[in-house]
Coordinates of C-alpha atoms and ligand atoms in Angstrom, one line a residue:
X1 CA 14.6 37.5 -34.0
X2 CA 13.2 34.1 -33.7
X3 CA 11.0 32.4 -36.0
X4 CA 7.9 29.8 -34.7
X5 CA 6.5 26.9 -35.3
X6 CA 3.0 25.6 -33.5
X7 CA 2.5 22.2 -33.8
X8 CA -1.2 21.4 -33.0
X9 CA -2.5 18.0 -32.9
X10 CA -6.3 16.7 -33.9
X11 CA -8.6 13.9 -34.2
X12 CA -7.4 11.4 -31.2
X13 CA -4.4 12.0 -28.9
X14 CA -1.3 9.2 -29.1
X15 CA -0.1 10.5 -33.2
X16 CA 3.4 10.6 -31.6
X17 CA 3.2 14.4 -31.5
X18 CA 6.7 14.4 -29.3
X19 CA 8.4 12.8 -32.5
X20 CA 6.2 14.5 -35.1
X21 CA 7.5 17.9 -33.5
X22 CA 11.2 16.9 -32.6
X23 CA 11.7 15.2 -36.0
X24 CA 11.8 19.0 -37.8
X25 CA 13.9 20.3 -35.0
X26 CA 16.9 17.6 -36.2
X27 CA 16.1 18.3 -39.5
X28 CA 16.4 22.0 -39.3
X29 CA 19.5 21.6 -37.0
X30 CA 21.0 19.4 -39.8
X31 CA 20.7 22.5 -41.8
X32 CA 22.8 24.3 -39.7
X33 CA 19.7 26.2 -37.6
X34 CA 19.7 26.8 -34.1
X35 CA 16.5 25.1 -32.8
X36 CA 14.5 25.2 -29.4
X37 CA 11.6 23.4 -28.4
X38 CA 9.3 23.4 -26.0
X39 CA 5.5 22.3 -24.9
X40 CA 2.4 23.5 -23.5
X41 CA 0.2 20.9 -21.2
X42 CA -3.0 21.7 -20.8
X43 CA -3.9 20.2 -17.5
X44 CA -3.5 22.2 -13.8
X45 CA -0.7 20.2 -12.4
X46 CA 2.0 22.7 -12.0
X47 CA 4.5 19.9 -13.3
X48 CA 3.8 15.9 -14.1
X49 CA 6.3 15.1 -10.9
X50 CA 3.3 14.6 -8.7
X51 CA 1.1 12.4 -11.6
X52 CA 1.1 8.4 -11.4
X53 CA 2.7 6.9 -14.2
X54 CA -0.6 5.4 -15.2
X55 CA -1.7 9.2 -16.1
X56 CA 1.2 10.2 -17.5
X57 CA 3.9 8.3 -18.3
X58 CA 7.4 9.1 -17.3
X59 CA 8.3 12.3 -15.7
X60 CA 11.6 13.2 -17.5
X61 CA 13.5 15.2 -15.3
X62 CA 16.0 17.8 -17.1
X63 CA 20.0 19.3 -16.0
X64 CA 18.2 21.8 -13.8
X65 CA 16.1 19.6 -12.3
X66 CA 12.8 20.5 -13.7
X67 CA 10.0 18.0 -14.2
X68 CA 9.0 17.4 -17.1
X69 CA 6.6 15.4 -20.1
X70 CA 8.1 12.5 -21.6
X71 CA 8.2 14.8 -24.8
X72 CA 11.2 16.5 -23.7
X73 CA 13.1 13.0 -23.5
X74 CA 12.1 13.0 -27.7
X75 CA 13.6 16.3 -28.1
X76 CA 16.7 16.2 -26.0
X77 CA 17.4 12.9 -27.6
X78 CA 16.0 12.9 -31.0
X79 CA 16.5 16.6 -31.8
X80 CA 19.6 17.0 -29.7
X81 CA 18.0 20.4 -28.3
X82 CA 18.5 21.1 -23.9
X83 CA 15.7 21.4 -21.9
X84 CA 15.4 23.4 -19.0
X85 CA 13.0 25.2 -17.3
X86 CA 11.3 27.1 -20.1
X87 CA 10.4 24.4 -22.1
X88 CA 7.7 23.0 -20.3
X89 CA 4.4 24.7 -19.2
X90 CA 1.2 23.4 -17.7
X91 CA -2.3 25.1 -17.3
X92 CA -1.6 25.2 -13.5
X93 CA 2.4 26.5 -14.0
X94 CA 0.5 29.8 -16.0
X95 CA -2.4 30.0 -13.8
X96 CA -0.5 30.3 -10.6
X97 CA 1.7 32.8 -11.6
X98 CA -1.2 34.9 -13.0
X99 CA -2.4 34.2 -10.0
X100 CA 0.7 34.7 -7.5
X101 CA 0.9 38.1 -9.4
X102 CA -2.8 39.2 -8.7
X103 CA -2.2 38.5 -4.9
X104 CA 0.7 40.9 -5.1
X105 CA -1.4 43.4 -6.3
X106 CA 0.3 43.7 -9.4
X107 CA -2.7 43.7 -11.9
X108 CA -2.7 47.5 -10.2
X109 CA -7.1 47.0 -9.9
X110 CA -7.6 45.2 -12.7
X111 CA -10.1 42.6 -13.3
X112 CA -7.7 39.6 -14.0
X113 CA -9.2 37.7 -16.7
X114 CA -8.2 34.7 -19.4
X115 CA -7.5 37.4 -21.9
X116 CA -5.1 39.1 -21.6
X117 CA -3.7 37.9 -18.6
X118 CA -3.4 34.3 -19.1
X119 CA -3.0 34.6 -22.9
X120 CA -0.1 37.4 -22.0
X121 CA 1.8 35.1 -19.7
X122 CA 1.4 31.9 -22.4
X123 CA 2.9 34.6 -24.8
X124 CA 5.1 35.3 -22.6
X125 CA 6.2 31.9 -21.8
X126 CA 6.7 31.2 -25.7
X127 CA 9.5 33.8 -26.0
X128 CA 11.0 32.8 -23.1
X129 CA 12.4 29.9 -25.2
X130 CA 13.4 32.6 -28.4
X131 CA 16.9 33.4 -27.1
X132 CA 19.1 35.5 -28.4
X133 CA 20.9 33.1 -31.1
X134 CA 18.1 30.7 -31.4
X135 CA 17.2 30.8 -35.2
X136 CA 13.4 28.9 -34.8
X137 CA 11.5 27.9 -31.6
X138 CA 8.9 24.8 -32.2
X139 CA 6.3 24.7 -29.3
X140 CA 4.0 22.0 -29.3
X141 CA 0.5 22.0 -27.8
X142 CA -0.1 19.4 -26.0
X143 CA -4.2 17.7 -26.2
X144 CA -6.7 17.5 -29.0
X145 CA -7.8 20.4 -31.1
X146 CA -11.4 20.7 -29.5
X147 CA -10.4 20.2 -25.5
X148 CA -11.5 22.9 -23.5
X149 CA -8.4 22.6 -21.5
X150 CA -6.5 24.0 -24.8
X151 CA -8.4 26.8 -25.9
X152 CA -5.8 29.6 -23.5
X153 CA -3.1 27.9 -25.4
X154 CA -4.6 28.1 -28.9
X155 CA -5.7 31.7 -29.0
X156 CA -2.7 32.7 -27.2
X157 CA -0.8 31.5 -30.6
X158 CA -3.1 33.1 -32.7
X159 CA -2.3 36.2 -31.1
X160 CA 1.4 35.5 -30.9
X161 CA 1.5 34.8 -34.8
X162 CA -0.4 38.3 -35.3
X163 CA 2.1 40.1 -32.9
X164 CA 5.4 39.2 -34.9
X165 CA 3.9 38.8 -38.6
X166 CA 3.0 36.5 -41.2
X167 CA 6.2 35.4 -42.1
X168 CA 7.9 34.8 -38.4
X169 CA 5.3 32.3 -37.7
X170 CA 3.8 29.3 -38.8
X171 CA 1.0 26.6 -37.7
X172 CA 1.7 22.7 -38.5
X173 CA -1.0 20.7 -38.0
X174 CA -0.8 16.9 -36.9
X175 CA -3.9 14.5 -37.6
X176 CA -4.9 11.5 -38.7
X177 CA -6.3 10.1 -41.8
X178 CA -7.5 6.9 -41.0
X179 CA -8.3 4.0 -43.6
X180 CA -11.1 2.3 -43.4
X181 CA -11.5 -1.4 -43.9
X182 CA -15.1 -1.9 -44.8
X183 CA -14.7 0.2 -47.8
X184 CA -11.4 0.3 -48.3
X185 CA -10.3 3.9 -48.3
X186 CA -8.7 6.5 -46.3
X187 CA -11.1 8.8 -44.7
X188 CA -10.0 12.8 -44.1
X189 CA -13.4 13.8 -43.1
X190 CA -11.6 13.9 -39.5
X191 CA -8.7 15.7 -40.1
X192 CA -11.3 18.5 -42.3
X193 CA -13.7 18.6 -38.7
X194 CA -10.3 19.0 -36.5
X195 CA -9.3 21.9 -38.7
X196 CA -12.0 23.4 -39.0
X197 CA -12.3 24.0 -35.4
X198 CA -9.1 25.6 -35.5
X199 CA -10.5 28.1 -38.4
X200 CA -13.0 28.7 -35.8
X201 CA -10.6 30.1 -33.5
X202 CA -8.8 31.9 -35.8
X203 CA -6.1 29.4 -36.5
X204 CA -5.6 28.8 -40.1
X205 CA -2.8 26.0 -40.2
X206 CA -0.2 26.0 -43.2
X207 CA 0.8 22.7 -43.2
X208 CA -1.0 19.7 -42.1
X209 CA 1.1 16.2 -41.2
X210 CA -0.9 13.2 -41.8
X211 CA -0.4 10.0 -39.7
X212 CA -1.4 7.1 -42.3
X213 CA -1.3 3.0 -42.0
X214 CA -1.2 3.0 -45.8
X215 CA 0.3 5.3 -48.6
X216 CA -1.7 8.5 -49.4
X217 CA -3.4 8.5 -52.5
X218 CA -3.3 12.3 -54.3
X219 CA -7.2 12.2 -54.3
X220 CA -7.2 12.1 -50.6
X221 CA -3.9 14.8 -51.0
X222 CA -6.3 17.2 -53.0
X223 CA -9.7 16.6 -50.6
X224 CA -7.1 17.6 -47.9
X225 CA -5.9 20.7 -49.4
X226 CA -9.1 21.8 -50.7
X227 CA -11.4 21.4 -47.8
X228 CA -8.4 22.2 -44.6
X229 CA -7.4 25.3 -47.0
X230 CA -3.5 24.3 -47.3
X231 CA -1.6 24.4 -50.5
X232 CA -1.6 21.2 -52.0
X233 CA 2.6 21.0 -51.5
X234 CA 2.1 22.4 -47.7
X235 CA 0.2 18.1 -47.0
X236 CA 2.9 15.9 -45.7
X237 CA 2.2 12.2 -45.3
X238 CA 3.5 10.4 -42.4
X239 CA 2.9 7.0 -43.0
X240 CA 3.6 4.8 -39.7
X241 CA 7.2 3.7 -39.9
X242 CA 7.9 -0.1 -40.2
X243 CA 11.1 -0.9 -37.6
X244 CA 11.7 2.3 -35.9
X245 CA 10.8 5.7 -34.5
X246 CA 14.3 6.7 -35.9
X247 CA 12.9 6.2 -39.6
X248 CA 10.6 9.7 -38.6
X249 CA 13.3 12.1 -39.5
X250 CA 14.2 10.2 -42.8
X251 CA 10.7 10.1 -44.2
X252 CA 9.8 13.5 -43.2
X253 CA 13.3 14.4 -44.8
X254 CA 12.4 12.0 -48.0
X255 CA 9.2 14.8 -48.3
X256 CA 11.3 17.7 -48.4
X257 CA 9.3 18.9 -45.0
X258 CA 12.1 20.7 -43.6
X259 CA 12.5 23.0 -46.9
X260 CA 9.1 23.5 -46.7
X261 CA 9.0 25.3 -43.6
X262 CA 11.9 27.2 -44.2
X263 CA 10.5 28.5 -47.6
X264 CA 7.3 29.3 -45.4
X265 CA 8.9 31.2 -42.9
X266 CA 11.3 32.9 -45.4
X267 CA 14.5 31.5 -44.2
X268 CA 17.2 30.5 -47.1
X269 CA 17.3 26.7 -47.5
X270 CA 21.0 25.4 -46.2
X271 CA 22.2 22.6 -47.3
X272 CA 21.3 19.6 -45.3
X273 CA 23.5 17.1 -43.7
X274 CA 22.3 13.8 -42.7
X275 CA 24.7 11.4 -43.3
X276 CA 25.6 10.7 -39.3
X277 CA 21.4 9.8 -39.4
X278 CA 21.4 7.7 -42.2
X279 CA 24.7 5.7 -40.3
X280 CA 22.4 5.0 -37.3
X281 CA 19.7 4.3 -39.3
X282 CA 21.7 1.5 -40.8
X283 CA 23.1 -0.1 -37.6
X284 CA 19.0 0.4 -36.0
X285 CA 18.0 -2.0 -39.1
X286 CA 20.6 -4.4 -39.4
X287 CA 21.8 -5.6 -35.7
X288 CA 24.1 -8.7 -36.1
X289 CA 23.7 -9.6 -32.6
X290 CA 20.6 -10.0 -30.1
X291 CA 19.9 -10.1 -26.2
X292 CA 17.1 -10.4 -23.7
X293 CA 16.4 -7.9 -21.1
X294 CA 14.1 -8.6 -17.9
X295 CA 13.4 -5.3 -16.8
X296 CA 11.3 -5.9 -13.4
X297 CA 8.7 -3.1 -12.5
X298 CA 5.7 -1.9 -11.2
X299 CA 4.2 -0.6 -14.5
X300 CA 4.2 -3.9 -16.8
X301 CA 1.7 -2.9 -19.4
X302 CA 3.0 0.8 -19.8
X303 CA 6.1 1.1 -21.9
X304 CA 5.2 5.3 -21.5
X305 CA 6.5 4.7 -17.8
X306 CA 9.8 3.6 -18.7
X307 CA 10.0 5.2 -22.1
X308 CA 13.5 6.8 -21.2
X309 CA 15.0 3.1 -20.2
X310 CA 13.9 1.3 -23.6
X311 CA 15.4 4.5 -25.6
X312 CA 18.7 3.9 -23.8
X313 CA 18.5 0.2 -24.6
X314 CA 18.0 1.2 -28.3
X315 CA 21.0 3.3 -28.0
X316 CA 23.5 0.9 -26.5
X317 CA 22.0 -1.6 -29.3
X318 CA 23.1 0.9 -32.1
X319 CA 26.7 1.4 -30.7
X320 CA 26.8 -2.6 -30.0
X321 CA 24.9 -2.9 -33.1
X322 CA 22.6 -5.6 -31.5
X323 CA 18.9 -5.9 -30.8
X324 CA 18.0 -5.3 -27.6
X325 CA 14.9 -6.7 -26.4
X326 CA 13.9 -5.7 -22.5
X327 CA 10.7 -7.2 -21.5
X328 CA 8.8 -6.1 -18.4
X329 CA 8.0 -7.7 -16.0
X330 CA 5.6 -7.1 -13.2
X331 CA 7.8 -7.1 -9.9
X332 CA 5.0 -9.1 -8.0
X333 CA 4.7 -12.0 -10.2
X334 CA 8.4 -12.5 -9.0
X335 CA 7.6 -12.5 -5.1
X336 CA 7.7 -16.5 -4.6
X337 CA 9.2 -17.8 -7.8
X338 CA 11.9 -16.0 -9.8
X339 CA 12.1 -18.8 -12.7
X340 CA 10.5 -16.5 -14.9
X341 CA 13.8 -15.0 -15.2
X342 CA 15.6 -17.4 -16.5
X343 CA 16.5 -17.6 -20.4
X344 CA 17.1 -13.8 -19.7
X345 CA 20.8 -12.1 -20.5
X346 CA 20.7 -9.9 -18.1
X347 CA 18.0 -7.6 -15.3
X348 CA 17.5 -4.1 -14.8
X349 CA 15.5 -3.1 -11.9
X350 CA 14.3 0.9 -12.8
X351 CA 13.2 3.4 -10.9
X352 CA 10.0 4.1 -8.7
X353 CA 8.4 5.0 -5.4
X354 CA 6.1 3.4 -2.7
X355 CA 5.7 -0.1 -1.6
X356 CA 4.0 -2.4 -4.3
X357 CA 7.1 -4.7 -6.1
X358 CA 9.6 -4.3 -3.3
X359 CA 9.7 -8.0 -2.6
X360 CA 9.4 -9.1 -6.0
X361 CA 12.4 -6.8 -7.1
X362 CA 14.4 -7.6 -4.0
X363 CA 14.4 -11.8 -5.4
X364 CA 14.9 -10.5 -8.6
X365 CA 18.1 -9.3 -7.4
X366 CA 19.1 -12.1 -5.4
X367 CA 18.6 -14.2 -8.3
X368 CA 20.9 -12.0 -10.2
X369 CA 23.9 -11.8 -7.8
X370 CA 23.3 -15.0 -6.8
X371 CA 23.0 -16.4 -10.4
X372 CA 25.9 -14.4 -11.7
X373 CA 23.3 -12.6 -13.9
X374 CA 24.1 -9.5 -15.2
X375 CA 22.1 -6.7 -13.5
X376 CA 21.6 -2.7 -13.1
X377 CA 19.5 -1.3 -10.6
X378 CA 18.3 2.3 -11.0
X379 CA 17.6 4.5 -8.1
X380 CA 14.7 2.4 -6.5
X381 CA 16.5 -0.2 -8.0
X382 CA 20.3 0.5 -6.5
X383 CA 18.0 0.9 -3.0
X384 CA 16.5 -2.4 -3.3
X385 CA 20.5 -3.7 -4.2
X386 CA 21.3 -2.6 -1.0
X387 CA 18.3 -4.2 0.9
X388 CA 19.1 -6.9 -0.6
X389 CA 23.0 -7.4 0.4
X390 CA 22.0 -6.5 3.9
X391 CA 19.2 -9.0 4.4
X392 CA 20.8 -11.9 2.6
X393 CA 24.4 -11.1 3.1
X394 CA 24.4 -9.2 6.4
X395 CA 21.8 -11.5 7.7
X396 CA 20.1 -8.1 8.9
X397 CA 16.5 -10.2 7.7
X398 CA 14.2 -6.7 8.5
X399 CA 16.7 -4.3 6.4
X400 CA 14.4 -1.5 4.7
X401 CA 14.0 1.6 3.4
X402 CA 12.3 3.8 5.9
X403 CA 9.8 4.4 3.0
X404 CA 8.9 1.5 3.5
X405 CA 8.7 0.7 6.6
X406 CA 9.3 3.5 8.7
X407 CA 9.9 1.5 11.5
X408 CA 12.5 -0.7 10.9
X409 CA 15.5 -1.6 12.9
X410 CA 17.8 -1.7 10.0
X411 CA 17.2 1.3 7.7
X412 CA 19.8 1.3 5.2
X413 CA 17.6 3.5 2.9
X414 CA 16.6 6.6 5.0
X415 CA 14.9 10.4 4.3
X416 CA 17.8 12.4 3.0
X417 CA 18.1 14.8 6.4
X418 CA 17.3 18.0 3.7
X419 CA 13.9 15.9 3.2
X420 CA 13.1 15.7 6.9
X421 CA 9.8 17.9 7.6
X422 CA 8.9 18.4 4.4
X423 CA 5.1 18.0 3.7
X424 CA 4.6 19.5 0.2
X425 CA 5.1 16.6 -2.7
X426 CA 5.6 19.1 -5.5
X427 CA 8.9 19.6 -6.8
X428 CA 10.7 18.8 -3.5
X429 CA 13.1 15.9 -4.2
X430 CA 16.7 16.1 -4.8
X431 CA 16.0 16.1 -8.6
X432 CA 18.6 17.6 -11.5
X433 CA 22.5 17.1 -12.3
X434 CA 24.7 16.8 -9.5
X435 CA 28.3 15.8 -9.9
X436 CA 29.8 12.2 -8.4
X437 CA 33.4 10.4 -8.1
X438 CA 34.0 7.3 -9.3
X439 CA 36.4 5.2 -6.9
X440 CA 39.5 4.4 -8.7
X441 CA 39.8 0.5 -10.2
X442 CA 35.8 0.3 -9.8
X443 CA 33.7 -1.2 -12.9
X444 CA 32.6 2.2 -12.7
X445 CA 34.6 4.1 -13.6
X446 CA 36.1 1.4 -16.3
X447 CA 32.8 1.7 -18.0
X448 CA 32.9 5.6 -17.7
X449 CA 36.9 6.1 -18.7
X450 CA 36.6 8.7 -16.0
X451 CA 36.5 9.5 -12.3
X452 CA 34.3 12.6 -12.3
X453 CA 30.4 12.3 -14.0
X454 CA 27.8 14.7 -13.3
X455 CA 24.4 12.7 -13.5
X456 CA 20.3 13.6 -13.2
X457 CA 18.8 12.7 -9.9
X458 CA 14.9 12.3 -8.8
X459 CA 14.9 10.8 -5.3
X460 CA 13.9 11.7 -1.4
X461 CA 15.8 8.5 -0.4
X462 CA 19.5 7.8 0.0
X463 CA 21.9 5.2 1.2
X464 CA 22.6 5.1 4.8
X465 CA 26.0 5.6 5.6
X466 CA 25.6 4.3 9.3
X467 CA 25.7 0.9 7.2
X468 CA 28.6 1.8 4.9
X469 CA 31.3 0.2 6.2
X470 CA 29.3 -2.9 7.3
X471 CA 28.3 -3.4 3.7
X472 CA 31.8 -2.7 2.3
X473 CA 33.4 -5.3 4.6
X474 CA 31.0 -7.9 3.4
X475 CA 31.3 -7.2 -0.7
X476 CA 29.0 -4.4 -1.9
X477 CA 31.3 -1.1 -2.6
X478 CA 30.5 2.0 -3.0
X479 CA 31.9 2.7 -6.0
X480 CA 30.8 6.4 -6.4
X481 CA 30.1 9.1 -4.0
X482 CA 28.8 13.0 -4.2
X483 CA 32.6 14.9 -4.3
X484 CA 32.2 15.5 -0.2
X485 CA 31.8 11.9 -0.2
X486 CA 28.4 12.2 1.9
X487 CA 26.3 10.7 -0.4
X488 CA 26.4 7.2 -2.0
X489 CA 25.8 7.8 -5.8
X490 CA 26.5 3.9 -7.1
X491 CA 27.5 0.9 -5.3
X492 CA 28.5 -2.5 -7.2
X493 CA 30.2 -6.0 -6.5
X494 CA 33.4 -6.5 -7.4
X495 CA 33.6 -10.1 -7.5
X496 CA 30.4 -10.0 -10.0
X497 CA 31.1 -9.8 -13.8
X498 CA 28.3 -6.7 -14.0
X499 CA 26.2 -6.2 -10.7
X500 CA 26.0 -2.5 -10.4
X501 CA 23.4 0.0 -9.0
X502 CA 23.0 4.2 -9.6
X503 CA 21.3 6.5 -7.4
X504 CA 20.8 9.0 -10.2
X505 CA 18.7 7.9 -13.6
X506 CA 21.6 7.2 -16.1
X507 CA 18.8 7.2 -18.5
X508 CA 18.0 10.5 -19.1
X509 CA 21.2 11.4 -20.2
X510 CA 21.5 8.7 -22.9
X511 CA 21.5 9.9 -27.0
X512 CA 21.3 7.9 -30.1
X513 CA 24.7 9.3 -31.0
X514 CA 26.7 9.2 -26.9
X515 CA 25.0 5.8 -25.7
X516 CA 25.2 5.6 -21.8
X517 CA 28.1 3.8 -20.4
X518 CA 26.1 2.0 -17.8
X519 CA 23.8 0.7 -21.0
X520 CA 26.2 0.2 -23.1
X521 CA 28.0 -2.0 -20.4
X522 CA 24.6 -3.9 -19.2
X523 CA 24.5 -4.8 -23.2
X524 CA 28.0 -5.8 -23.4
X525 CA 27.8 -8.3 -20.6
X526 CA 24.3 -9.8 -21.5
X527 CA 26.0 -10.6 -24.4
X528 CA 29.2 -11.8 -22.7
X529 CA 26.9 -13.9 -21.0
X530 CA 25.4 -15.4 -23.5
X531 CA 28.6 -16.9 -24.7
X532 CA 28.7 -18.8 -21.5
Ligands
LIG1 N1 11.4 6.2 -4.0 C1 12.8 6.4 -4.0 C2 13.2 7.7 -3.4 O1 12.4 8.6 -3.3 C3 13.4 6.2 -5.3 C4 13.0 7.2 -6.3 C5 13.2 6.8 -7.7 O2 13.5 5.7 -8.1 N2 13.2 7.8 -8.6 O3 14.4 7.9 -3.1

């Protein structure tokens, strides 16, 4: 049987639960455990895939296509755990099952109510992700202790910790303990009001992770333990890290959390192996080499939207052992004037939807193949490649994606025909892993060491093959293609040191320890470049 952990989070939102809650996972897995993870959203989407990135962030999209919080990116990446379709439930994923199951007629007359029905499919839903083999499940709830939103998820928890016993279960607790400048000490009045609302609900949490600016003093250890009711050794300090999210696992590690948990849930502490952490670690603090990245998009204030990108960057930086520094910049500043791009070592254009930034991204890249800039262009960003080499190479000047403009003569981007009459937006794309063939002696499939990938996809768009050959004979291939060779997965051009565009999203698959290809290789010419 599985053992749980709850991780809870109180006083404001944005403690870096996702890394709080993944940190453990690698930690545990480092003792040889089998970990899962997964999280509970509180609001009534079914899945983020129909949010704005200004609400949400990313929507990181998982091998069976599944749309998901940018949390699972921590966890796939930092905890090395797969995601799928269990490890990510809403409000309105619950809800709509309850209530798809009531319209059946399945609740046989009963009056269908939050408990037990919703409670019973949240319980539900939790042991979905206990597998046979899986040695401890962490589910994170996502929101503030005290949201109204979160109070099906919170006694649904303090029900599932009842049904499987003391010692199967535990409840970690993330808050803050802020310090305050005026009279120049740490406060935990906070973090005693956040748990005791969840005493009030019956949640009685036995460990309690403390985000701090400064180090912890063992009065403000002792006021926590006494007044939250957890054992003076159960009060880990996180204090923020100083370079790097991957110093997380090493200071949680340095506080002995992970044999704390296992001596709470009665596991026998394994010996723990971190030296391939400590490695990266190293190469993450001392790069010997640098390079600037201009990465143009729609979202210029919100590193959430792209979090997924500026991981992979951090991970081609480790194996390259540089700093990688990608800027963003907003797509329409470039419309007129593209100087802003100069003094950068290379461009990626990322993914997105709608109108706003298509001009601005489509100079971008003519500034890049045109300056002999290194460049990637993700999904959007490979379309926009194309528009690009048709209006300025083709001389086809009103070449579009019928997103666009739907009426265009030249659609080289079109609705993928599967797409054609759909009206519903939720969870309709082509999204997941789909497998692709790289085209022999391409960059590609140099930078891959192999012909056949499998990559994740989220897109309604594709290339438009009525232009293929067109394009080819004028100097953008198609350098990867879906195995039936239908549909144009990457195109690049050859006489370009590193001009390359992806219809999938290369950087979802990226780890700290197996750094994308198509990264690694933006890096590697940026720096090539440099030299020049
Ligand atoms: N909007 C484009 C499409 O739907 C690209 C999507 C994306 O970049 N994820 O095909």
């Amino acid at each position: 049987m599985s053992k749980h952990i709850f991780i809870t989070g109180g006083v404001v939102s944005g403690l870096g639960k996702g890394i709080t809650a993944a940190s453990p996972a690698y930690l545990l897995k480092s003792r040889g455990y089998t970990v899962a993870m997964q999280k509970f959203d509180p609001y009534l989407n079914v899945d983020p895939g129909t949010m704005s990135p200004y609400q949400h962030g990313e929507v990181y999209v998982t091998d069976d296509g599944t749309e998901t919080d940018l949390d699972l990116g921590h966890y796939e990446r930092f905890a090395g755990v797969s995601c799928d379709r269990n490890s990510n439930y809403t409000s309105g994923k619950i809800y709509s099952r309850v209530i798809a199951r009531e319209r059946e007629g399945a609740y046989l007359g009963a009056t269908v109510q939050m408990i037990p029905h919703i409670t019973d499919e949240i319980k539900s839903a939790i042991r979905s992700a206990a597998k046979p083999g899986v040695d401890i499940v962490i589910s994170e709830i996502g929101g503030t202790a005290g949201d109204i939103e979160s109070l099906p998820f919170l006694e649904a928890i303090r029900q599932f910790r009842n049904d499987i016993g003391f010692e199967n279960a535990m409840f970690l607790h993330l808050t803050l303990v802020p310090y305050i400048k005026s009279v120049g000490e740490m406060k935990t009045k906070p973090s005693q009001q956040s748990v005791s609302i969840l005493h009030s609900i019956g949640i009685f949490p036995d460990m309690l992770v403390c985000r701090t600016e400064t180090p912890m003093e063992d009065e403000q250890r002792r006021k926590l333990s006494l007044f939250c009711n957890v054992p003076d050794a159960m009060v880990i300090e996180e204090q923020d890290v100083q370079h790097s999210i991957y110093e997380v696992p090493q200071e949680l590690a340095d506080r002995d959390m992970d044999a704390k948990v296992l001596q709470r849930l009665s596991l026998p502490l394994r010996e723990r192996h971190l030296d391939d952490w400590h490695s990266l670690l190293e190469r993450v603090l001392h790069p010997v080499r640098a390079c600037r990245i201009a990465m143009v998009g729609k979202y210029a204030g919100l590193r959430d939207a792209y979090k997924s990108i500026f991981e992979s960057f951090a991970h081609a930086g480790i194996a390259l052992q540089t700093k990688v520094e990608c800027d963003m910049l907003e797509a329409e500043t470039l419309e007129g004037d593209c100087s802003a791009l100069a003094g950068y070592d290379g461009i990626l254009v990322p993914g997105g939807f709608g109108a706003r930034g298509i001009a601005g991204k489509v100079a971008a890249l003519r500034f890049a193949r045109e300056q002999v800039l290194p460049c990637l262009g993700i999904c959007l960003g490979m379309q926009c490649m194309v528009i690009e080499y048709a209006r300025n190479v083709l001389a086809l000047s009103d070449a579009d994606s019928t997103e666009f403009s739907p009426q265009t003569k030249h659609p080289v981007i079109d609705l993928m025909p599967e797409q054609r009459g759909l009206s519903a937006k939720g969870g309709t794309m082509r999204l997941g892993t789909y497998p692709c063939r790289l085209k022999p002696d391409s960059l590609a499939v140099r930078l891959y060491g192999k012909e056949k990938i499998s990559e994740r996809h989220r897109h309604r768009y594709e290339f438009n093959n009525d232009y293929r050959k067109q394009l080819e004979s004028c100097g953008l291939q198609v350098c990867g293609a879906s195995p039936d060779d239908s549909l144009v997965e990457m195109v690049e051009i050859p006489n370009h040191p590193f001009y390359i565009g992806c219809q999938f999203h290369p950087e979802f698959q990226s780890r700290p320890f197996s750094p994308h290809p198509l990264f690694v290789g933006l890096v590697q010419a940026a720096l090539k470049h440099q030299e020049k």
